[in-house]
Amino acid sequence: MYLDNAATSFPRPDCVHTAVAEWMRSDACAGRGSHAGSMAASSLLQQCRTQVARLLDVPSPSQVVFTSNCTDSLNTVLLGLLKPGEHVLATMLDHNSVLRPLEFLRQQRNVHPHIVPFDPVSSLLDADAFQKVLRDFPIRLTILNHASNVTGRVQDVQLLTSIAHKYGSLVLLDAAQTAGHHDCHMNFLGVDFLATAGHKGIPGPLGTGLLCFRTGADSQVLPLKFGGTGTASESLQQPESTPEKFESGNLNVPGIAGLNAAVNWVQSETPARIQQHISGLTELLLNGLSTVPGLRLLTPMTPRHLCGLVSFTIAGIDCREVATILDQSFDIQCRAGLHCAPLAHQGLGTLQAGGAVRFSPGPFNTTADIQNAIEAVSAIASEVR
Ligand SMILES: Cc1ncc(COP(=O)(O)O)c(C=O)c1O
């Protein structure tokens, strides 16, 4: 039983498998020729950009850039935007895909990161500290984690973005844990950059990611890669228009075919229904796990404000051992450890102990799965006592 959809989605809808397999058999190479396969690939990319723009409320399909994962999308903005000496606001809830590029920029470009804490009970960002950083420093970029991959809490991004904008900061949203199964609407939230994966809430193949720009914000970011785009080949200069500016080299067309099928699948199931299903399972998990003696929930009891994951520790047993027992004795696959988010665990007081166990149900899990998971955890906890 797979409960690790926050890492990557599994199983994926059949239409995703079919789409990838079909494109693997074609001669498609988008934007690189006038033969039918190439034209079909170009049209697929256009279709997928249009579908993504619709799903994520991106101002225009041309502002949707294909990347290889959410890390790639985040790095593109961080490394392509921030200049020597500039200040940046990030938070303790951020993933290493934000924290490590920032550490690199601190060391190599003298960029100044200001890391805002969160409340370990509600998992909400400290709004006073957030505003103080923006008031005290000329923040060029604010990075917001839409939902923590450790606690699952969704932040009030619309409000935080309006505060950041008031102080003249651009906003980059890490929507790795929300796109596809939670309200994730770029225009509505007001952010300048939205980075996400194509293989989590949107159940596309691994190796797919998305970077979306507010119209105009793309001109402030330098690309990380330069090269052939299949357009304006007479010029030695990188195209200035998005998406070509950020898409040098052949794209992962089979992966994007799977991504396109995944986005279509989400639209036909409807994001609202998927969210309702996952949120119901999350609530069951929270209610069941909260009654297990010796168990500490790191996820707040606010199911409607969660992205669909629940983390916990059990007194007296290492979280990695719990995950191994769950896998080997109960056939339950989950994720244990620090989840690439060391500062989140520091804030929760679980860093030294090696982190927590995380369950993240997906659209194909059932209430029976959740009941089994709760019983397995209860059995492990009672064994420890
Ligand atoms: C909040 C958050 N940001 C970024 C990432 C990185 O995503 P990817 O593996 O697609 O690079 C993850 C992955 O789990 C995540 O949870």
Short mmCIF file of C-alpha atoms and ligand atoms in Angstrom, two decimals:
data_model
loop_
_atom_site.label_atom_id
_atom_site.label_comp_id
_atom_site.label_asym_id
_atom_site.label_seq_id
_atom_site.Cartn_x
_atom_site.Cartn_y
_atom_site.Cartn_z
CA MET A 1 0.00 0.00 0.00
CA TYR A 2 1.61 3.20 -1.20
CA LEU A 3 1.36 6.23 1.10
CA ASP A 4 4.21 8.33 -0.29
CA ASN A 5 2.51 10.54 -2.85
CA ALA A 6 4.26 13.63 -1.47
CA ALA A 7 7.51 12.16 -2.85
CA THR A 8 6.03 11.10 -6.16
CA SER A 9 2.62 9.90 -7.26
CA PHE A 10 1.88 6.19 -7.47
CA PRO A 11 0.05 4.56 -9.07
CA ARG A 12 -0.32 6.92 -11.97
CA PRO A 13 -3.50 6.94 -14.08
CA ASP A 14 -3.36 4.48 -17.02
CA CYS A 15 -3.66 7.33 -19.53
CA VAL A 16 -0.23 8.58 -18.38
CA HIS A 17 1.42 5.19 -19.11
CA THR A 18 -0.25 5.03 -22.51
CA ALA A 19 0.77 8.56 -23.49
CA VAL A 20 4.45 8.01 -22.55
CA ALA A 21 4.60 4.66 -24.38
CA GLU A 22 3.02 6.12 -27.53
CA TRP A 23 5.51 8.98 -27.70
CA MET A 24 8.43 6.65 -27.09
CA ARG A 25 7.50 4.96 -30.36
CA SER A 26 7.31 8.19 -32.38
CA ASP A 27 10.03 10.21 -34.12
CA ALA A 28 8.92 13.33 -32.27
CA CYS A 29 11.43 16.09 -31.63
CA ALA A 30 9.59 19.33 -30.95
CA GLY A 31 10.46 22.45 -32.92
CA ARG A 32 13.24 20.73 -34.82
CA GLY A 33 11.75 20.02 -38.24
CA SER A 34 8.77 20.26 -40.55
CA HIS A 35 8.01 16.54 -40.68
CA ALA A 36 4.83 15.24 -39.14
CA GLY A 37 6.40 13.82 -35.97
CA SER A 38 8.08 17.10 -35.14
CA MET A 39 4.92 19.10 -35.84
CA ALA A 40 2.93 16.73 -33.64
CA ALA A 41 5.45 17.18 -30.82
CA SER A 42 5.27 20.98 -31.11
CA SER A 43 1.51 20.81 -30.99
CA LEU A 44 1.66 18.53 -27.94
CA LEU A 45 3.83 21.08 -26.11
CA GLN A 46 1.39 23.82 -26.97
CA GLN A 47 -1.56 21.72 -25.79
CA CYS A 48 0.19 20.91 -22.54
CA ARG A 49 1.13 24.56 -21.86
CA THR A 50 -2.51 25.52 -22.47
CA GLN A 51 -3.80 22.82 -20.10
CA VAL A 52 -1.28 23.75 -17.39
CA ALA A 53 -2.12 27.45 -17.73
CA ARG A 54 -5.79 26.56 -17.25
CA LEU A 55 -5.15 24.28 -14.27
CA LEU A 56 -2.79 26.60 -12.43
CA ASP A 57 -4.37 29.89 -13.52
CA VAL A 58 -1.19 31.10 -15.27
CA PRO A 59 -1.69 34.37 -17.19
CA SER A 60 -0.71 32.84 -20.54
CA PRO A 61 0.39 29.43 -21.92
CA SER A 62 3.60 31.08 -23.18
CA GLN A 63 4.53 31.75 -19.56
CA VAL A 64 4.63 28.00 -18.80
CA VAL A 65 8.16 26.56 -19.00
CA PHE A 66 8.93 22.83 -18.94
CA THR A 67 11.66 21.81 -16.49
CA SER A 68 12.89 18.48 -15.16
CA ASN A 69 11.46 18.80 -11.63
CA CYS A 70 10.50 21.39 -9.03
CA THR A 71 14.15 21.74 -7.95
CA ASP A 72 15.08 22.76 -11.49
CA SER A 73 12.28 25.36 -11.53
CA LEU A 74 13.30 26.83 -8.16
CA ASN A 75 17.00 26.94 -9.12
CA THR A 76 16.17 28.74 -12.37
CA VAL A 77 14.58 31.63 -10.50
CA LEU A 78 17.02 31.74 -7.58
CA LEU A 79 20.21 31.56 -9.62
CA GLY A 80 18.84 33.53 -12.56
CA LEU A 81 17.43 36.43 -10.55
CA LEU A 82 19.54 37.11 -7.46
CA LYS A 83 22.57 39.37 -7.90
CA PRO A 84 25.57 39.94 -5.61
CA GLY A 85 24.71 41.64 -2.34
CA GLU A 86 20.92 41.27 -2.68
CA HIS A 87 18.63 40.21 0.17
CA VAL A 88 16.19 37.31 0.02
CA LEU A 89 13.46 36.10 2.40
CA ALA A 90 12.97 32.36 2.86
CA THR A 91 11.42 30.33 5.66
CA MET A 92 12.29 27.46 7.96
CA LEU A 93 9.63 25.42 6.17
CA ASP A 94 11.61 25.47 2.94
CA HIS A 95 12.93 22.37 1.24
CA ASN A 96 16.63 21.93 0.45
CA SER A 97 15.78 22.73 -3.17
CA VAL A 98 15.47 26.31 -1.88
CA LEU A 99 17.89 26.25 1.07
CA ARG A 100 20.87 24.78 -0.78
CA PRO A 101 20.81 27.20 -3.75
CA LEU A 102 20.50 30.01 -1.20
CA GLU A 103 23.52 28.72 0.73
CA PHE A 104 25.44 28.56 -2.56
CA LEU A 105 24.38 32.14 -3.37
CA ARG A 106 25.37 33.27 0.13
CA GLN A 107 28.84 31.82 -0.28
CA GLN A 108 29.44 32.66 -3.95
CA ARG A 109 27.51 35.90 -4.53
CA ASN A 110 27.25 37.36 -1.06
CA VAL A 111 23.46 37.14 -1.25
CA HIS A 112 21.85 37.65 2.19
CA PRO A 113 19.15 35.10 3.12
CA HIS A 114 16.76 35.98 5.97
CA ILE A 115 15.03 32.87 7.28
CA VAL A 116 11.61 33.38 8.90
CA PRO A 117 10.48 30.89 11.60
CA PHE A 118 7.09 29.21 12.01
CA ASP A 119 4.90 28.20 14.91
CA PRO A 120 5.54 24.50 15.62
CA VAL A 121 1.93 23.87 16.73
CA SER A 122 -0.04 25.61 13.96
CA SER A 123 2.81 25.31 11.43
CA LEU A 124 1.95 28.83 10.27
CA LEU A 125 4.70 31.31 9.44
CA ASP A 126 5.47 33.93 12.06
CA ALA A 127 3.69 36.88 10.43
CA ASP A 128 5.43 39.49 12.62
CA ALA A 129 8.89 38.15 11.82
CA PHE A 130 7.91 37.98 8.14
CA GLN A 131 6.85 41.61 8.07
CA LYS A 132 9.87 42.75 10.11
CA VAL A 133 12.31 41.25 7.60
CA LEU A 134 10.49 42.98 4.76
CA ARG A 135 10.47 46.26 6.67
CA ASP A 136 14.14 46.11 7.73
CA PHE A 137 15.82 44.87 4.53
CA PRO A 138 15.48 45.62 0.81
CA ILE A 139 14.18 42.14 -0.04
CA ARG A 140 14.48 41.39 -3.74
CA LEU A 141 12.72 38.02 -3.56
CA THR A 142 10.40 36.33 -1.06
CA ILE A 143 10.17 32.55 -1.32
CA LEU A 144 6.97 31.02 0.00
CA ASN A 145 6.36 27.35 0.59
CA HIS A 146 2.71 26.82 -0.36
CA ALA A 147 2.41 23.70 1.84
CA SER A 148 5.13 22.17 3.97
CA ASN A 149 6.24 18.71 2.89
CA VAL A 150 6.79 17.95 6.61
CA THR A 151 3.67 19.30 8.34
CA GLY A 152 1.32 19.58 5.36
CA ARG A 153 0.01 23.01 6.45
CA VAL A 154 -1.01 25.31 3.61
CA GLN A 155 0.01 28.95 4.18
CA ASP A 156 -2.08 32.01 3.41
CA VAL A 157 -0.06 32.79 0.29
CA GLN A 158 -2.41 35.46 -1.00
CA LEU A 159 -2.01 37.53 2.16
CA LEU A 160 1.75 36.98 2.51
CA THR A 161 2.25 37.86 -1.18
CA SER A 162 0.33 41.10 -0.82
CA ILE A 163 2.55 42.05 2.15
CA ALA A 164 5.74 41.16 0.24
CA HIS A 165 4.58 43.17 -2.79
CA LYS A 166 3.81 46.16 -0.58
CA TYR A 167 7.50 46.21 0.33
CA GLY A 168 8.59 45.86 -3.31
CA SER A 169 9.67 42.21 -3.18
CA LEU A 170 9.00 39.70 -5.93
CA VAL A 171 7.42 36.40 -4.80
CA LEU A 172 8.42 32.86 -5.78
CA LEU A 173 5.96 30.14 -4.76
CA ASP A 174 7.13 26.57 -4.17
CA ALA A 175 3.94 24.71 -5.03
CA ALA A 176 5.51 21.23 -5.07
CA GLN A 177 2.95 19.93 -2.56
CA THR A 178 -0.20 21.65 -3.80
CA ALA A 179 -0.40 21.79 -7.61
CA GLY A 180 -2.95 19.30 -8.92
CA HIS A 181 -4.79 18.43 -5.72
CA HIS A 182 -5.12 21.66 -3.81
CA ASP A 183 -6.20 25.20 -4.74
CA CYS A 184 -3.17 26.46 -6.57
CA HIS A 185 -4.09 29.42 -8.74
CA MET A 186 -1.26 31.67 -9.74
CA ASN A 187 -3.29 34.75 -10.75
CA PHE A 188 -5.50 34.47 -7.69
CA LEU A 189 -2.53 34.09 -5.32
CA GLY A 190 -0.77 36.98 -7.05
CA VAL A 191 2.73 35.44 -7.08
CA ASP A 192 5.37 36.35 -9.68
CA PHE A 193 6.88 32.88 -10.12
CA LEU A 194 5.34 29.48 -9.48
CA ALA A 195 7.54 26.38 -9.33
CA THR A 196 6.15 22.89 -9.13
CA ALA A 197 6.70 19.26 -10.03
CA GLY A 198 4.85 17.35 -12.73
CA HIS A 199 5.06 14.07 -10.82
CA LYS A 200 3.35 14.65 -7.45
CA GLY A 201 -0.15 16.18 -7.17
CA ILE A 202 -0.16 16.27 -10.97
CA PRO A 203 0.48 12.54 -11.47
CA GLY A 204 2.82 12.77 -14.46
CA PRO A 205 6.15 10.98 -14.97
CA LEU A 206 9.26 11.57 -12.90
CA GLY A 207 11.57 13.98 -14.69
CA THR A 208 8.84 16.56 -15.36
CA GLY A 209 8.48 19.95 -13.71
CA LEU A 210 6.95 23.35 -14.38
CA LEU A 211 8.01 26.95 -13.95
CA CYS A 212 5.32 29.60 -14.51
CA PHE A 213 5.89 33.33 -14.77
CA ARG A 214 3.68 36.34 -14.24
CA THR A 215 3.84 38.18 -17.57
CA GLY A 216 6.86 40.49 -17.37
CA ALA A 217 8.52 38.73 -14.42
CA ASP A 218 10.35 36.42 -16.86
CA SER A 219 12.39 39.35 -18.19
CA GLN A 220 14.09 39.70 -14.78
CA VAL A 221 15.45 36.14 -14.78
CA LEU A 222 18.51 34.98 -16.73
CA PRO A 223 18.33 31.42 -18.05
CA LEU A 224 20.58 28.78 -16.49
CA LYS A 225 21.16 27.10 -19.84
CA PHE A 226 21.89 28.54 -23.28
CA GLY A 227 21.64 26.69 -26.58
CA GLY A 228 19.45 25.51 -29.40
CA THR A 229 15.75 26.21 -29.17
CA GLY A 230 14.75 25.43 -32.75
CA THR A 231 13.88 29.12 -33.21
CA ALA A 232 15.84 32.14 -34.57
CA SER A 233 18.78 29.84 -35.28
CA GLU A 234 20.59 32.53 -37.30
CA SER A 235 21.22 34.46 -34.09
CA LEU A 236 23.99 33.64 -31.62
CA GLN A 237 21.95 35.28 -28.94
CA GLN A 238 19.60 33.34 -26.66
CA PRO A 239 15.94 34.19 -27.49
CA GLU A 240 14.50 36.75 -25.10
CA SER A 241 10.95 35.49 -25.24
CA THR A 242 9.53 32.87 -22.90
CA PRO A 243 9.30 29.87 -23.05
CA GLU A 244 12.23 29.49 -25.54
CA LYS A 245 14.52 31.57 -23.32
CA PHE A 246 14.42 28.89 -20.64
CA GLU A 247 14.11 25.75 -22.80
CA SER A 248 17.45 25.11 -24.50
CA GLY A 249 18.10 21.66 -25.90
CA ASN A 250 15.64 18.93 -26.76
CA LEU A 251 12.76 18.66 -24.34
CA ASN A 252 11.60 15.51 -22.59
CA VAL A 253 8.73 15.00 -25.07
CA PRO A 254 7.67 11.53 -23.81
CA GLY A 255 7.62 12.90 -20.25
CA ILE A 256 5.63 15.95 -21.34
CA ALA A 257 3.18 13.65 -23.17
CA GLY A 258 2.66 11.87 -19.83
CA LEU A 259 2.39 15.21 -18.06
CA ASN A 260 -0.22 16.38 -20.57
CA ALA A 261 -2.24 13.20 -19.98
CA ALA A 262 -1.89 13.70 -16.20
CA VAL A 263 -3.11 17.30 -16.38
CA ASN A 264 -6.07 16.22 -18.53
CA TRP A 265 -6.82 13.49 -16.03
CA VAL A 266 -6.79 15.98 -13.11
CA GLN A 267 -9.12 18.29 -15.07
CA SER A 268 -11.55 15.50 -15.84
CA GLU A 269 -11.60 14.19 -12.26
CA THR A 270 -11.68 17.85 -11.19
CA PRO A 271 -9.15 19.23 -8.71
CA ALA A 272 -11.99 19.92 -6.25
CA ARG A 273 -13.04 16.23 -6.13
CA ILE A 274 -9.44 15.03 -5.81
CA GLN A 275 -8.85 17.53 -3.02
CA GLN A 276 -12.03 16.45 -1.23
CA HIS A 277 -11.01 12.78 -1.43
CA ILE A 278 -7.46 13.35 -0.17
CA SER A 279 -8.59 15.74 2.50
CA GLY A 280 -11.12 13.13 3.76
CA LEU A 281 -8.36 10.51 4.00
CA THR A 282 -6.10 12.99 5.77
CA GLU A 283 -8.79 13.74 8.32
CA LEU A 284 -9.25 10.00 8.97
CA LEU A 285 -5.51 9.63 9.46
CA LEU A 286 -5.34 12.57 11.84
CA ASN A 287 -8.28 11.34 13.90
CA GLY A 288 -6.99 7.76 14.05
CA LEU A 289 -3.35 8.55 14.78
CA SER A 290 -4.20 11.15 17.42
CA THR A 291 -5.60 8.37 19.64
CA VAL A 292 -2.42 6.24 19.53
CA PRO A 293 -0.58 6.44 22.89
CA GLY A 294 3.03 7.65 22.59
CA LEU A 295 2.47 9.17 19.16
CA ARG A 296 3.18 12.86 18.48
CA LEU A 297 1.52 14.43 15.46
CA LEU A 298 3.59 17.10 13.72
CA THR A 299 0.68 17.94 11.44
CA PRO A 300 -1.91 20.35 12.89
CA MET A 301 -5.52 19.12 13.28
CA THR A 302 -6.77 21.37 10.48
CA PRO A 303 -7.62 18.93 7.67
CA ARG A 304 -9.13 21.55 5.39
CA HIS A 305 -5.89 23.56 5.48
CA LEU A 306 -3.59 20.65 4.71
CA CYS A 307 -2.17 19.50 1.39
CA GLY A 308 -2.77 15.80 2.16
CA LEU A 309 0.02 14.49 4.34
CA VAL A 310 0.43 13.61 7.99
CA SER A 311 3.74 13.34 9.86
CA PHE A 312 4.35 11.85 13.28
CA THR A 313 6.88 10.37 15.67
CA ILE A 314 6.48 7.50 18.13
CA ALA A 315 8.26 7.80 21.50
CA GLY A 316 10.98 5.22 21.98
CA ILE A 317 11.53 4.19 18.36
CA ASP A 318 13.47 5.74 15.49
CA CYS A 319 11.23 6.94 12.66
CA ARG A 320 13.31 5.07 10.05
CA GLU A 321 12.78 1.85 11.96
CA VAL A 322 9.04 2.51 11.99
CA ALA A 323 9.10 2.93 8.19
CA THR A 324 11.06 -0.29 7.77
CA ILE A 325 8.59 -2.24 9.93
CA LEU A 326 5.66 -0.68 8.07
CA ASP A 327 7.18 -1.80 4.77
CA GLN A 328 8.39 -5.25 5.76
CA SER A 329 5.64 -6.38 8.14
CA PHE A 330 2.62 -4.46 6.86
CA ASP A 331 3.48 -3.73 3.19
CA ILE A 332 2.95 -0.01 3.71
CA GLN A 333 5.30 2.33 1.83
CA CYS A 334 5.88 5.73 3.38
CA ARG A 335 8.71 8.21 3.92
CA ALA A 336 10.74 8.63 7.10
CA GLY A 337 13.62 10.95 7.93
CA LEU A 338 14.19 14.65 7.39
CA HIS A 339 12.32 14.94 4.08
CA CYS A 340 15.07 17.26 2.73
CA ALA A 341 13.72 19.95 5.07
CA PRO A 342 16.19 20.18 7.97
CA LEU A 343 15.07 23.59 9.24
CA ALA A 344 11.43 22.47 9.42
CA HIS A 345 12.54 19.58 11.63
CA GLN A 346 14.71 21.96 13.65
CA GLY A 347 11.65 24.14 14.26
CA LEU A 348 9.59 21.10 15.26
CA GLY A 349 12.33 19.78 17.57
CA THR A 350 12.70 16.55 15.57
CA LEU A 351 16.05 17.23 13.88
CA GLN A 352 18.28 15.47 16.40
CA ALA A 353 16.09 12.38 16.52
CA GLY A 354 16.36 12.03 12.71
CA GLY A 355 12.96 13.39 11.65
CA ALA A 356 9.53 11.80 11.43
CA VAL A 357 7.35 9.28 9.61
CA ARG A 358 5.17 10.76 6.85
CA PHE A 359 2.03 9.30 5.29
CA SER A 360 0.80 10.99 2.12
CA PRO A 361 -2.29 9.42 0.52
CA GLY A 362 -3.12 9.94 -3.13
CA PRO A 363 -6.24 9.83 -5.29
CA PHE A 364 -6.21 6.00 -5.52
CA ASN A 365 -6.02 5.30 -1.77
CA THR A 366 -9.16 4.19 0.04
CA THR A 367 -10.52 4.53 3.56
CA ALA A 368 -9.62 0.85 4.09
CA ASP A 369 -5.96 1.70 3.33
CA ILE A 370 -6.04 4.43 5.95
CA GLN A 371 -7.68 2.12 8.50
CA ASN A 372 -4.92 -0.46 7.88
CA ALA A 373 -2.23 2.18 8.27
CA ILE A 374 -3.67 3.38 11.58
CA GLU A 375 -3.88 -0.22 12.88
CA ALA A 376 -0.29 -0.91 11.82
CA VAL A 377 0.99 2.21 13.59
CA SER A 378 -1.02 1.32 16.72
CA ALA A 379 0.51 -2.16 16.72
CA ILE A 380 4.05 -0.77 16.40
CA ALA A 381 3.44 1.81 19.16
CA SER A 382 2.01 -0.80 21.55
CA GLU A 383 4.98 -3.10 20.85
CA VAL A 384 7.35 -0.28 21.85
CA ARG A 385 5.49 0.37 25.14
C1 LIG B 1 8.16 21.48 -0.82
C2 LIG B 1 9.04 20.85 -1.85
N1 LIG B 1 9.74 21.61 -2.68
C3 LIG B 1 10.52 21.08 -3.65
C4 LIG B 1 10.63 19.72 -3.81
C5 LIG B 1 11.51 19.17 -4.90
O1 LIG B 1 10.72 18.53 -5.87
P1 LIG B 1 11.38 17.71 -7.07
O2 LIG B 1 11.73 16.37 -6.53
O3 LIG B 1 10.33 17.66 -8.12
O4 LIG B 1 12.59 18.46 -7.50
C6 LIG B 1 9.91 18.88 -2.97
C7 LIG B 1 10.01 17.40 -3.10
O5 LIG B 1 9.53 16.63 -2.35
C8 LIG B 1 9.08 19.44 -1.97
O6 LIG B 1 8.35 18.67 -1.15
#
